[in-house]
């Protein structure tokens, strides 16, 4: 083996290492973004990012976009009123519980 062959092998190994490192970073990217943004489905996005990377990046962009979105809960008008009533009842029970604690 000549010196040029050894140099070529070293360059190829460095390039291979760089490609693997970039692949790992890109696979982790959607999950890291979702965790940083406190996304409720951060773990699912993390798994999807890895799955997308393993499958050759087919669905990886979908998980990347998902990491930047927040889910919106759509409620009907009646459901919204029920939720407000529940919040009022919880507040009343908490106030009642704190007044009992003060008496002991």
mmCIF file with all atom_site columns, N, CA, C and O in Angstrom, residues 20-70:
data_model
loop_
_atom_site.group_PDB
_atom_site.id
_atom_site.type_symbol
_atom_site.label_atom_id
_atom_site.label_alt_id
_atom_site.label_comp_id
_atom_site.label_asym_id
_atom_site.label_entity_id
_atom_site.label_seq_id
_atom_site.pdbx_PDB_ins_code
_atom_site.Cartn_x
_atom_site.Cartn_y
_atom_site.Cartn_z
_atom_site.occupancy
_atom_site.B_iso_or_equiv
_atom_site.pdbx_formal_charge
_atom_site.auth_seq_id
_atom_site.auth_comp_id
_atom_site.auth_asym_id
_atom_site.auth_atom_id
_atom_site.pdbx_PDB_model_num
ATOM 1   N N  . UNK A 1 20 ? -22.554 9.297  9.340  1.00 0.00 ? 20 UNK A N  1
ATOM 2   C CA . UNK A 1 20 ? -23.272 8.642  10.442 1.00 0.00 ? 20 UNK A CA 1
ATOM 3   C C  . UNK A 1 20 ? -23.623 9.658  11.522 1.00 0.00 ? 20 UNK A C  1
ATOM 4   O O  . UNK A 1 20 ? -24.744 9.653  12.059 1.00 0.00 ? 20 UNK A O  1
ATOM 5   N N  . UNK A 1 21 ? -22.695 10.546 11.855 1.00 0.00 ? 21 UNK A N  1
ATOM 6   C CA . UNK A 1 21 ? -22.961 11.562 12.879 1.00 0.00 ? 21 UNK A CA 1
ATOM 7   C C  . UNK A 1 21 ? -24.080 12.510 12.446 1.00 0.00 ? 21 UNK A C  1
ATOM 8   O O  . UNK A 1 21 ? -24.972 12.838 13.238 1.00 0.00 ? 21 UNK A O  1
ATOM 9   N N  . UNK A 1 22 ? -24.074 12.927 11.189 1.00 0.00 ? 22 UNK A N  1
ATOM 10  C CA . UNK A 1 22 ? -25.132 13.814 10.681 1.00 0.00 ? 22 UNK A CA 1
ATOM 11  C C  . UNK A 1 22 ? -26.470 13.087 10.675 1.00 0.00 ? 22 UNK A C  1
ATOM 12  O O  . UNK A 1 22 ? -27.498 13.662 11.031 1.00 0.00 ? 22 UNK A O  1
ATOM 13  N N  . UNK A 1 23 ? -26.480 11.796 10.321 1.00 0.00 ? 23 UNK A N  1
ATOM 14  C CA . UNK A 1 23 ? -27.709 11.007 10.326 1.00 0.00 ? 23 UNK A CA 1
ATOM 15  C C  . UNK A 1 23 ? -28.290 10.927 11.732 1.00 0.00 ? 23 UNK A C  1
ATOM 16  O O  . UNK A 1 23 ? -29.505 11.077 11.919 1.00 0.00 ? 23 UNK A O  1
ATOM 17  N N  . UNK A 1 24 ? -27.441 10.708 12.733 1.00 0.00 ? 24 UNK A N  1
ATOM 18  C CA . UNK A 1 24 ? -27.903 10.622 14.125 1.00 0.00 ? 24 UNK A CA 1
ATOM 19  C C  . UNK A 1 24 ? -28.458 11.968 14.583 1.00 0.00 ? 24 UNK A C  1
ATOM 20  O O  . UNK A 1 24 ? -29.514 12.040 15.218 1.00 0.00 ? 24 UNK A O  1
ATOM 21  N N  . UNK A 1 25 ? -27.772 13.057 14.271 1.00 0.00 ? 25 UNK A N  1
ATOM 22  C CA . UNK A 1 25 ? -28.239 14.384 14.676 1.00 0.00 ? 25 UNK A CA 1
ATOM 23  C C  . UNK A 1 25 ? -29.579 14.703 14.032 1.00 0.00 ? 25 UNK A C  1
ATOM 24  O O  . UNK A 1 25 ? -30.498 15.214 14.687 1.00 0.00 ? 25 UNK A O  1
ATOM 25  N N  . UNK A 1 26 ? -29.732 14.390 12.755 1.00 0.00 ? 26 UNK A N  1
ATOM 26  C CA . UNK A 1 26 ? -31.003 14.650 12.076 1.00 0.00 ? 26 UNK A CA 1
ATOM 27  C C  . UNK A 1 26 ? -32.122 13.767 12.614 1.00 0.00 ? 26 UNK A C  1
ATOM 28  O O  . UNK A 1 26 ? -33.275 14.201 12.690 1.00 0.00 ? 26 UNK A O  1
ATOM 29  N N  . UNK A 1 27 ? -31.822 12.540 13.009 1.00 0.00 ? 27 UNK A N  1
ATOM 30  C CA . UNK A 1 27 ? -32.843 11.657 13.574 1.00 0.00 ? 27 UNK A CA 1
ATOM 31  C C  . UNK A 1 27 ? -33.320 12.168 14.927 1.00 0.00 ? 27 UNK A C  1
ATOM 32  O O  . UNK A 1 27 ? -34.500 12.054 15.264 1.00 0.00 ? 27 UNK A O  1
ATOM 33  N N  . UNK A 1 28 ? -32.433 12.770 15.699 1.00 0.00 ? 28 UNK A N  1
ATOM 34  C CA . UNK A 1 28 ? -32.788 13.285 17.024 1.00 0.00 ? 28 UNK A CA 1
ATOM 35  C C  . UNK A 1 28 ? -33.449 14.656 16.965 1.00 0.00 ? 28 UNK A C  1
ATOM 36  O O  . UNK A 1 28 ? -34.098 15.061 17.923 1.00 0.00 ? 28 UNK A O  1
ATOM 37  N N  . UNK A 1 29 ? -33.308 15.373 15.882 1.00 0.00 ? 29 UNK A N  1
ATOM 38  C CA . UNK A 1 29 ? -33.745 16.762 15.787 1.00 0.00 ? 29 UNK A CA 1
ATOM 39  C C  . UNK A 1 29 ? -35.232 16.989 16.087 1.00 0.00 ? 29 UNK A C  1
ATOM 40  O O  . UNK A 1 29 ? -35.553 17.837 16.926 1.00 0.00 ? 29 UNK A O  1
ATOM 41  N N  . UNK A 1 30 ? -36.176 16.265 15.482 1.00 0.00 ? 30 UNK A N  1
ATOM 42  C CA . UNK A 1 30 ? -37.589 16.534 15.812 1.00 0.00 ? 30 UNK A CA 1
ATOM 43  C C  . UNK A 1 30 ? -37.915 16.319 17.284 1.00 0.00 ? 30 UNK A C  1
ATOM 44  O O  . UNK A 1 30 ? -38.640 17.112 17.889 1.00 0.00 ? 30 UNK A O  1
ATOM 45  N N  . UNK A 1 31 ? -37.365 15.268 17.877 1.00 0.00 ? 31 UNK A N  1
ATOM 46  C CA . UNK A 1 31 ? -37.619 14.996 19.290 1.00 0.00 ? 31 UNK A CA 1
ATOM 47  C C  . UNK A 1 31 ? -37.045 16.066 20.202 1.00 0.00 ? 31 UNK A C  1
ATOM 48  O O  . UNK A 1 31 ? -37.683 16.469 21.188 1.00 0.00 ? 31 UNK A O  1
ATOM 49  N N  . UNK A 1 32 ? -35.861 16.539 19.887 1.00 0.00 ? 32 UNK A N  1
ATOM 50  C CA . UNK A 1 32 ? -35.233 17.595 20.700 1.00 0.00 ? 32 UNK A CA 1
ATOM 51  C C  . UNK A 1 32 ? -36.028 18.893 20.605 1.00 0.00 ? 32 UNK A C  1
ATOM 52  O O  . UNK A 1 32 ? -36.224 19.582 21.599 1.00 0.00 ? 32 UNK A O  1
ATOM 53  N N  . UNK A 1 33 ? -36.476 19.236 19.407 1.00 0.00 ? 33 UNK A N  1
ATOM 54  C CA . UNK A 1 33 ? -37.258 20.459 19.223 1.00 0.00 ? 33 UNK A CA 1
ATOM 55  C C  . UNK A 1 33 ? -38.570 20.362 19.994 1.00 0.00 ? 33 UNK A C  1
ATOM 56  O O  . UNK A 1 33 ? -38.978 21.298 20.673 1.00 0.00 ? 33 UNK A O  1
ATOM 57  N N  . UNK A 1 34 ? -39.237 19.203 19.895 1.00 0.00 ? 34 UNK A N  1
ATOM 58  C CA . UNK A 1 34 ? -40.512 19.023 20.594 1.00 0.00 ? 34 UNK A CA 1
ATOM 59  C C  . UNK A 1 34 ? -40.323 19.102 22.107 1.00 0.00 ? 34 UNK A C  1
ATOM 60  O O  . UNK A 1 34 ? -41.132 19.716 22.806 1.00 0.00 ? 34 UNK A O  1
ATOM 61  N N  . UNK A 1 35 ? -39.272 18.498 22.628 1.00 0.00 ? 35 UNK A N  1
ATOM 62  C CA . UNK A 1 35 ? -39.017 18.541 24.074 1.00 0.00 ? 35 UNK A CA 1
ATOM 63  C C  . UNK A 1 35 ? -38.702 19.959 24.529 1.00 0.00 ? 35 UNK A C  1
ATOM 64  O O  . UNK A 1 35 ? -39.162 20.395 25.588 1.00 0.00 ? 35 UNK A O  1
ATOM 65  N N  . UNK A 1 36 ? -37.941 20.683 23.739 1.00 0.00 ? 36 UNK A N  1
ATOM 66  C CA . UNK A 1 36 ? -37.586 22.056 24.100 1.00 0.00 ? 36 UNK A CA 1
ATOM 67  C C  . UNK A 1 36 ? -38.812 22.958 24.101 1.00 0.00 ? 36 UNK A C  1
ATOM 68  O O  . UNK A 1 36 ? -38.919 23.866 24.925 1.00 0.00 ? 36 UNK A O  1
ATOM 69  N N  . UNK A 1 37 ? -39.764 22.689 23.211 1.00 0.00 ? 37 UNK A N  1
ATOM 70  C CA . UNK A 1 37 ? -40.974 23.516 23.117 1.00 0.00 ? 37 UNK A CA 1
ATOM 71  C C  . UNK A 1 37 ? -42.103 22.991 24.001 1.00 0.00 ? 37 UNK A C  1
ATOM 72  O O  . UNK A 1 37 ? -43.219 23.462 23.929 1.00 0.00 ? 37 UNK A O  1
ATOM 73  N N  . UNK A 1 38 ? -41.811 21.981 24.860 1.00 0.00 ? 38 UNK A N  1
ATOM 74  C CA . UNK A 1 38 ? -42.781 21.378 25.778 1.00 0.00 ? 38 UNK A CA 1
ATOM 75  C C  . UNK A 1 38 ? -44.025 20.881 25.040 1.00 0.00 ? 38 UNK A C  1
ATOM 76  O O  . UNK A 1 38 ? -45.151 21.101 25.467 1.00 0.00 ? 38 UNK A O  1
ATOM 77  N N  . UNK A 1 39 ? -43.796 20.197 23.949 1.00 0.00 ? 39 UNK A N  1
ATOM 78  C CA . UNK A 1 39 ? -44.902 19.652 23.159 1.00 0.00 ? 39 UNK A CA 1
ATOM 79  C C  . UNK A 1 39 ? -45.511 18.475 23.909 1.00 0.00 ? 39 UNK A C  1
ATOM 80  O O  . UNK A 1 39 ? -44.790 17.643 24.463 1.00 0.00 ? 39 UNK A O  1
ATOM 81  N N  . UNK A 1 40 ? -46.843 18.379 23.959 1.00 0.00 ? 40 UNK A N  1
ATOM 82  C CA . UNK A 1 40 ? -47.470 17.275 24.693 1.00 0.00 ? 40 UNK A CA 1
ATOM 83  C C  . UNK A 1 40 ? -47.161 15.891 24.113 1.00 0.00 ? 40 UNK A C  1
ATOM 84  O O  . UNK A 1 40 ? -47.172 14.907 24.832 1.00 0.00 ? 40 UNK A O  1
ATOM 85  N N  . UNK A 1 41 ? -46.895 15.798 22.822 1.00 0.00 ? 41 UNK A N  1
ATOM 86  C CA . UNK A 1 41 ? -46.565 14.508 22.208 1.00 0.00 ? 41 UNK A CA 1
ATOM 87  C C  . UNK A 1 41 ? -45.084 14.418 21.849 1.00 0.00 ? 41 UNK A C  1
ATOM 88  O O  . UNK A 1 41 ? -44.713 13.851 20.827 1.00 0.00 ? 41 UNK A O  1
ATOM 89  N N  . UNK A 1 42 ? -44.227 14.936 22.713 1.00 0.00 ? 42 UNK A N  1
ATOM 90  C CA . UNK A 1 42 ? -42.789 14.977 22.412 1.00 0.00 ? 42 UNK A CA 1
ATOM 91  C C  . UNK A 1 42 ? -42.204 13.582 22.226 1.00 0.00 ? 42 UNK A C  1
ATOM 92  O O  . UNK A 1 42 ? -41.358 13.373 21.355 1.00 0.00 ? 42 UNK A O  1
ATOM 93  N N  . UNK A 1 43 ? -42.639 12.630 23.031 1.00 0.00 ? 43 UNK A N  1
ATOM 94  C CA . UNK A 1 43 ? -42.092 11.278 22.915 1.00 0.00 ? 43 UNK A CA 1
ATOM 95  C C  . UNK A 1 43 ? -42.493 10.626 21.599 1.00 0.00 ? 43 UNK A C  1
ATOM 96  O O  . UNK A 1 43 ? -41.685 9.944  20.958 1.00 0.00 ? 43 UNK A O  1
ATOM 97  N N  . UNK A 1 44 ? -43.722 10.832 21.163 1.00 0.00 ? 44 UNK A N  1
ATOM 98  C CA . UNK A 1 44 ? -44.158 10.282 19.878 1.00 0.00 ? 44 UNK A CA 1
ATOM 99  C C  . UNK A 1 44 ? -43.379 10.921 18.727 1.00 0.00 ? 44 UNK A C  1
ATOM 100 O O  . UNK A 1 44 ? -43.018 10.239 17.755 1.00 0.00 ? 44 UNK A O  1
ATOM 101 N N  . UNK A 1 45 ? -43.112 12.199 18.833 1.00 0.00 ? 45 UNK A N  1
ATOM 102 C CA . UNK A 1 45 ? -42.341 12.890 17.790 1.00 0.00 ? 45 UNK A CA 1
ATOM 103 C C  . UNK A 1 45 ? -40.914 12.366 17.768 1.00 0.00 ? 45 UNK A C  1
ATOM 104 O O  . UNK A 1 45 ? -40.320 12.172 16.706 1.00 0.00 ? 45 UNK A O  1
ATOM 105 N N  . UNK A 1 46 ? -40.348 12.113 18.945 1.00 0.00 ? 46 UNK A N  1
ATOM 106 C CA . UNK A 1 46 ? -38.995 11.569 19.028 1.00 0.00 ? 46 UNK A CA 1
ATOM 107 C C  . UNK A 1 46 ? -38.919 10.200 18.349 1.00 0.00 ? 46 UNK A C  1
ATOM 108 O O  . UNK A 1 46 ? -38.023 9.950  17.529 1.00 0.00 ? 46 UNK A O  1
ATOM 109 N N  . UNK A 1 47 ? -39.864 9.333  18.661 1.00 0.00 ? 47 UNK A N  1
ATOM 110 C CA . UNK A 1 47 ? -39.886 7.998  18.038 1.00 0.00 ? 47 UNK A CA 1
ATOM 111 C C  . UNK A 1 47 ? -40.108 8.123  16.535 1.00 0.00 ? 47 UNK A C  1
ATOM 112 O O  . UNK A 1 47 ? -39.465 7.433  15.737 1.00 0.00 ? 47 UNK A O  1
ATOM 113 N N  . UNK A 1 48 ? -41.000 9.011  16.139 1.00 0.00 ? 48 UNK A N  1
ATOM 114 C CA . UNK A 1 48 ? -41.249 9.213  14.712 1.00 0.00 ? 48 UNK A CA 1
ATOM 115 C C  . UNK A 1 48 ? -40.033 9.744  13.974 1.00 0.00 ? 48 UNK A C  1
ATOM 116 O O  . UNK A 1 48 ? -39.789 9.371  12.825 1.00 0.00 ? 48 UNK A O  1
ATOM 117 N N  . UNK A 1 49 ? -39.270 10.626 14.619 1.00 0.00 ? 49 UNK A N  1
ATOM 118 C CA . UNK A 1 49 ? -38.053 11.135 13.996 1.00 0.00 ? 49 UNK A CA 1
ATOM 119 C C  . UNK A 1 49 ? -37.048 10.029 13.729 1.00 0.00 ? 49 UNK A C  1
ATOM 120 O O  . UNK A 1 49 ? -36.434 9.969  12.658 1.00 0.00 ? 49 UNK A O  1
ATOM 121 N N  . UNK A 1 50 ? -36.883 9.145  14.718 1.00 0.00 ? 50 UNK A N  1
ATOM 122 C CA . UNK A 1 50 ? -35.969 8.010  14.525 1.00 0.00 ? 50 UNK A CA 1
ATOM 123 C C  . UNK A 1 50 ? -36.508 7.052  13.463 1.00 0.00 ? 50 UNK A C  1
ATOM 124 O O  . UNK A 1 50 ? -35.760 6.559  12.628 1.00 0.00 ? 50 UNK A O  1
ATOM 125 N N  . UNK A 1 51 ? -37.818 6.800  13.506 1.00 0.00 ? 51 UNK A N  1
ATOM 126 C CA . UNK A 1 51 ? -38.412 5.909  12.520 1.00 0.00 ? 51 UNK A CA 1
ATOM 127 C C  . UNK A 1 51 ? -38.287 6.496  11.115 1.00 0.00 ? 51 UNK A C  1
ATOM 128 O O  . UNK A 1 51 ? -37.973 5.783  10.156 1.00 0.00 ? 51 UNK A O  1
ATOM 129 N N  . UNK A 1 52 ? -38.506 7.794  11.006 1.00 0.00 ? 52 UNK A N  1
ATOM 130 C CA . UNK A 1 52 ? -38.354 8.446  9.710  1.00 0.00 ? 52 UNK A CA 1
ATOM 131 C C  . UNK A 1 52 ? -36.923 8.373  9.196  1.00 0.00 ? 52 UNK A C  1
ATOM 132 O O  . UNK A 1 52 ? -36.689 8.188  8.002  1.00 0.00 ? 52 UNK A O  1
ATOM 133 N N  . UNK A 1 53 ? -35.962 8.498  10.098 1.00 0.00 ? 53 UNK A N  1
ATOM 134 C CA . UNK A 1 53 ? -34.561 8.406  9.685  1.00 0.00 ? 53 UNK A CA 1
ATOM 135 C C  . UNK A 1 53 ? -34.206 6.985  9.262  1.00 0.00 ? 53 UNK A C  1
ATOM 136 O O  . UNK A 1 53 ? -33.472 6.777  8.289  1.00 0.00 ? 53 UNK A O  1
ATOM 137 N N  . UNK A 1 54 ? -34.732 5.992  9.980  1.00 0.00 ? 54 UNK A N  1
ATOM 138 C CA . UNK A 1 54 ? -34.448 4.597  9.631  1.00 0.00 ? 54 UNK A CA 1
ATOM 139 C C  . UNK A 1 54 ? -35.052 4.243  8.277  1.00 0.00 ? 54 UNK A C  1
ATOM 140 O O  . UNK A 1 54 ? -34.446 3.506  7.491  1.00 0.00 ? 54 UNK A O  1
ATOM 141 N N  . UNK A 1 55 ? -36.234 4.793  7.994  1.00 0.00 ? 55 UNK A N  1
ATOM 142 C CA . UNK A 1 55 ? -36.893 4.500  6.717  1.00 0.00 ? 55 UNK A CA 1
ATOM 143 C C  . UNK A 1 55 ? -36.389 5.370  5.571  1.00 0.00 ? 55 UNK A C  1
ATOM 144 O O  . UNK A 1 55 ? -37.017 5.428  4.519  1.00 0.00 ? 55 UNK A O  1
ATOM 145 N N  . UNK A 1 56 ? -35.300 6.048  5.771  1.00 0.00 ? 56 UNK A N  1
ATOM 146 C CA . UNK A 1 56 ? -34.699 6.816  4.688  1.00 0.00 ? 56 UNK A CA 1
ATOM 147 C C  . UNK A 1 56 ? -35.224 8.227  4.555  1.00 0.00 ? 56 UNK A C  1
ATOM 148 O O  . UNK A 1 56 ? -35.101 8.833  3.497  1.00 0.00 ? 56 UNK A O  1
ATOM 149 N N  . UNK A 1 57 ? -35.833 8.739  5.591  1.00 0.00 ? 57 UNK A N  1
ATOM 150 C CA . UNK A 1 57 ? -36.289 10.123 5.580  1.00 0.00 ? 57 UNK A CA 1
ATOM 151 C C  . UNK A 1 57 ? -37.628 10.342 4.922  1.00 0.00 ? 57 UNK A C  1
ATOM 152 O O  . UNK A 1 57 ? -37.991 11.471 4.604  1.00 0.00 ? 57 UNK A O  1
ATOM 153 N N  . UNK A 1 58 ? -38.407 9.263  4.734  1.00 0.00 ? 58 UNK A N  1
ATOM 154 C CA . UNK A 1 58 ? -39.678 9.393  4.037  1.00 0.00 ? 58 UNK A CA 1
ATOM 155 C C  . UNK A 1 58 ? -40.645 10.269 4.833  1.00 0.00 ? 58 UNK A C  1
ATOM 156 O O  . UNK A 1 58 ? -41.220 11.215 4.311  1.00 0.00 ? 58 UNK A O  1
ATOM 157 N N  . UNK A 1 59 ? -40.848 9.949  6.117  1.00 0.00 ? 59 UNK A N  1
ATOM 158 C CA . UNK A 1 59 ? -41.792 10.697 6.936  1.00 0.00 ? 59 UNK A CA 1
ATOM 159 C C  . UNK A 1 59 ? -41.110 11.681 7.881  1.00 0.00 ? 59 UNK A C  1
ATOM 160 O O  . UNK A 1 59 ? -41.773 12.325 8.680  1.00 0.00 ? 59 UNK A O  1
ATOM 161 N N  . UNK A 1 60 ? -39.793 11.775 7.824  1.00 0.00 ? 60 UNK A N  1
ATOM 162 C CA . UNK A 1 60 ? -39.052 12.636 8.733  1.00 0.00 ? 60 UNK A CA 1
ATOM 163 C C  . UNK A 1 60 ? -39.512 14.096 8.665  1.00 0.00 ? 60 UNK A C  1
ATOM 164 O O  . UNK A 1 60 ? -39.681 14.725 9.717  1.00 0.00 ? 60 UNK A O  1
ATOM 165 N N  . UNK A 1 61 ? -39.764 14.679 7.497  1.00 0.00 ? 61 UNK A N  1
ATOM 166 C CA . UNK A 1 61 ? -40.240 16.070 7.461  1.00 0.00 ? 61 UNK A CA 1
ATOM 167 C C  . UNK A 1 61 ? -41.590 16.260 8.153  1.00 0.00 ? 61 UNK A C  1
ATOM 168 O O  . UNK A 1 61 ? -41.851 17.310 8.738  1.00 0.00 ? 61 UNK A O  1
ATOM 169 N N  . UNK A 1 62 ? -42.450 15.244 8.109  1.00 0.00 ? 62 UNK A N  1
ATOM 170 C CA . UNK A 1 62 ? -43.745 15.340 8.780  1.00 0.00 ? 62 UNK A CA 1
ATOM 171 C C  . UNK A 1 62 ? -43.540 15.494 10.283 1.00 0.00 ? 62 UNK A C  1
ATOM 172 O O  . UNK A 1 62 ? -44.182 16.322 10.934 1.00 0.00 ? 62 UNK A O  1
ATOM 173 N N  . UNK A 1 63 ? -42.632 14.713 10.849 1.00 0.00 ? 63 UNK A N  1
ATOM 174 C CA . UNK A 1 63 ? -42.372 14.786 12.284 1.00 0.00 ? 63 UNK A CA 1
ATOM 175 C C  . UNK A 1 63 ? -41.657 16.083 12.657 1.00 0.00 ? 63 UNK A C  1
ATOM 176 O O  . UNK A 1 63 ? -41.862 16.611 13.751 1.00 0.00 ? 63 UNK A O  1
ATOM 177 N N  . UNK A 1 64 ? -40.859 16.599 11.764 1.00 0.00 ? 64 UNK A N  1
ATOM 178 C CA . UNK A 1 64 ? -40.210 17.881 12.024 1.00 0.00 ? 64 UNK A CA 1
ATOM 179 C C  . UNK A 1 64 ? -41.242 19.003 12.089 1.00 0.00 ? 64 UNK A C  1
ATOM 180 O O  . UNK A 1 64 ? -41.199 19.852 12.983 1.00 0.00 ? 64 UNK A O  1
ATOM 181 N N  . UNK A 1 65 ? -42.192 19.004 11.165 1.00 0.00 ? 65 UNK A N  1
ATOM 182 C CA . UNK A 1 65 ? -43.258 20.014 11.188 1.00 0.00 ? 65 UNK A CA 1
ATOM 183 C C  . UNK A 1 65 ? -44.130 19.828 12.425 1.00 0.00 ? 65 UNK A C  1
ATOM 184 O O  . UNK A 1 65 ? -44.515 20.791 13.079 1.00 0.00 ? 65 UNK A O  1
ATOM 185 N N  . UNK A 1 66 ? -44.425 18.575 12.783 1.00 0.00 ? 66 UNK A N  1
ATOM 186 C CA . UNK A 1 66 ? -45.235 18.273 13.953 1.00 0.00 ? 66 UNK A CA 1
ATOM 187 C C  . UNK A 1 66 ? -44.577 18.796 15.234 1.00 0.00 ? 66 UNK A C  1
ATOM 188 O O  . UNK A 1 66 ? -45.246 19.237 16.161 1.00 0.00 ? 66 UNK A O  1
ATOM 189 N N  . UNK A 1 67 ? -43.249 18.774 15.273 1.00 0.00 ? 67 UNK A N  1
ATOM 190 C CA . UNK A 1 67 ? -42.530 19.262 16.457 1.00 0.00 ? 67 UNK A CA 1
ATOM 191 C C  . UNK A 1 67 ? -42.753 20.755 16.668 1.00 0.00 ? 67 UNK A C  1
ATOM 192 O O  . UNK A 1 67 ? -42.682 21.241 17.803 1.00 0.00 ? 67 UNK A O  1
ATOM 193 N N  . UNK A 1 68 ? -43.027 21.490 15.619 1.00 0.00 ? 68 UNK A N  1
ATOM 194 C CA . UNK A 1 68 ? -43.213 22.933 15.729 1.00 0.00 ? 68 UNK A CA 1
ATOM 195 C C  . UNK A 1 68 ? -44.673 23.332 15.953 1.00 0.00 ? 68 UNK A C  1
ATOM 196 O O  . UNK A 1 68 ? -44.966 24.500 16.146 1.00 0.00 ? 68 UNK A O  1
ATOM 197 N N  . UNK A 1 69 ? -45.591 22.386 15.900 1.00 0.00 ? 69 UNK A N  1
ATOM 198 C CA . UNK A 1 69 ? -47.010 22.715 16.059 1.00 0.00 ? 69 UNK A CA 1
ATOM 199 C C  . UNK A 1 69 ? -47.477 22.379 17.467 1.00 0.00 ? 69 UNK A C  1
ATOM 200 O O  . UNK A 1 69 ? -46.901 21.543 18.146 1.00 0.00 ? 69 UNK A O  1
ATOM 201 N N  . UNK A 1 70 ? -48.528 23.051 17.896 1.00 0.00 ? 70 UNK A N  1
ATOM 202 C CA . UNK A 1 70 ? -49.184 22.743 19.166 1.00 0.00 ? 70 UNK A CA 1
ATOM 203 C C  . UNK A 1 70 ? -50.581 22.240 18.844 1.00 0.00 ? 70 UNK A C  1
ATOM 204 O O  . UNK A 1 70 ? -51.287 22.835 18.032 1.00 0.00 ? 70 UNK A O  1
#
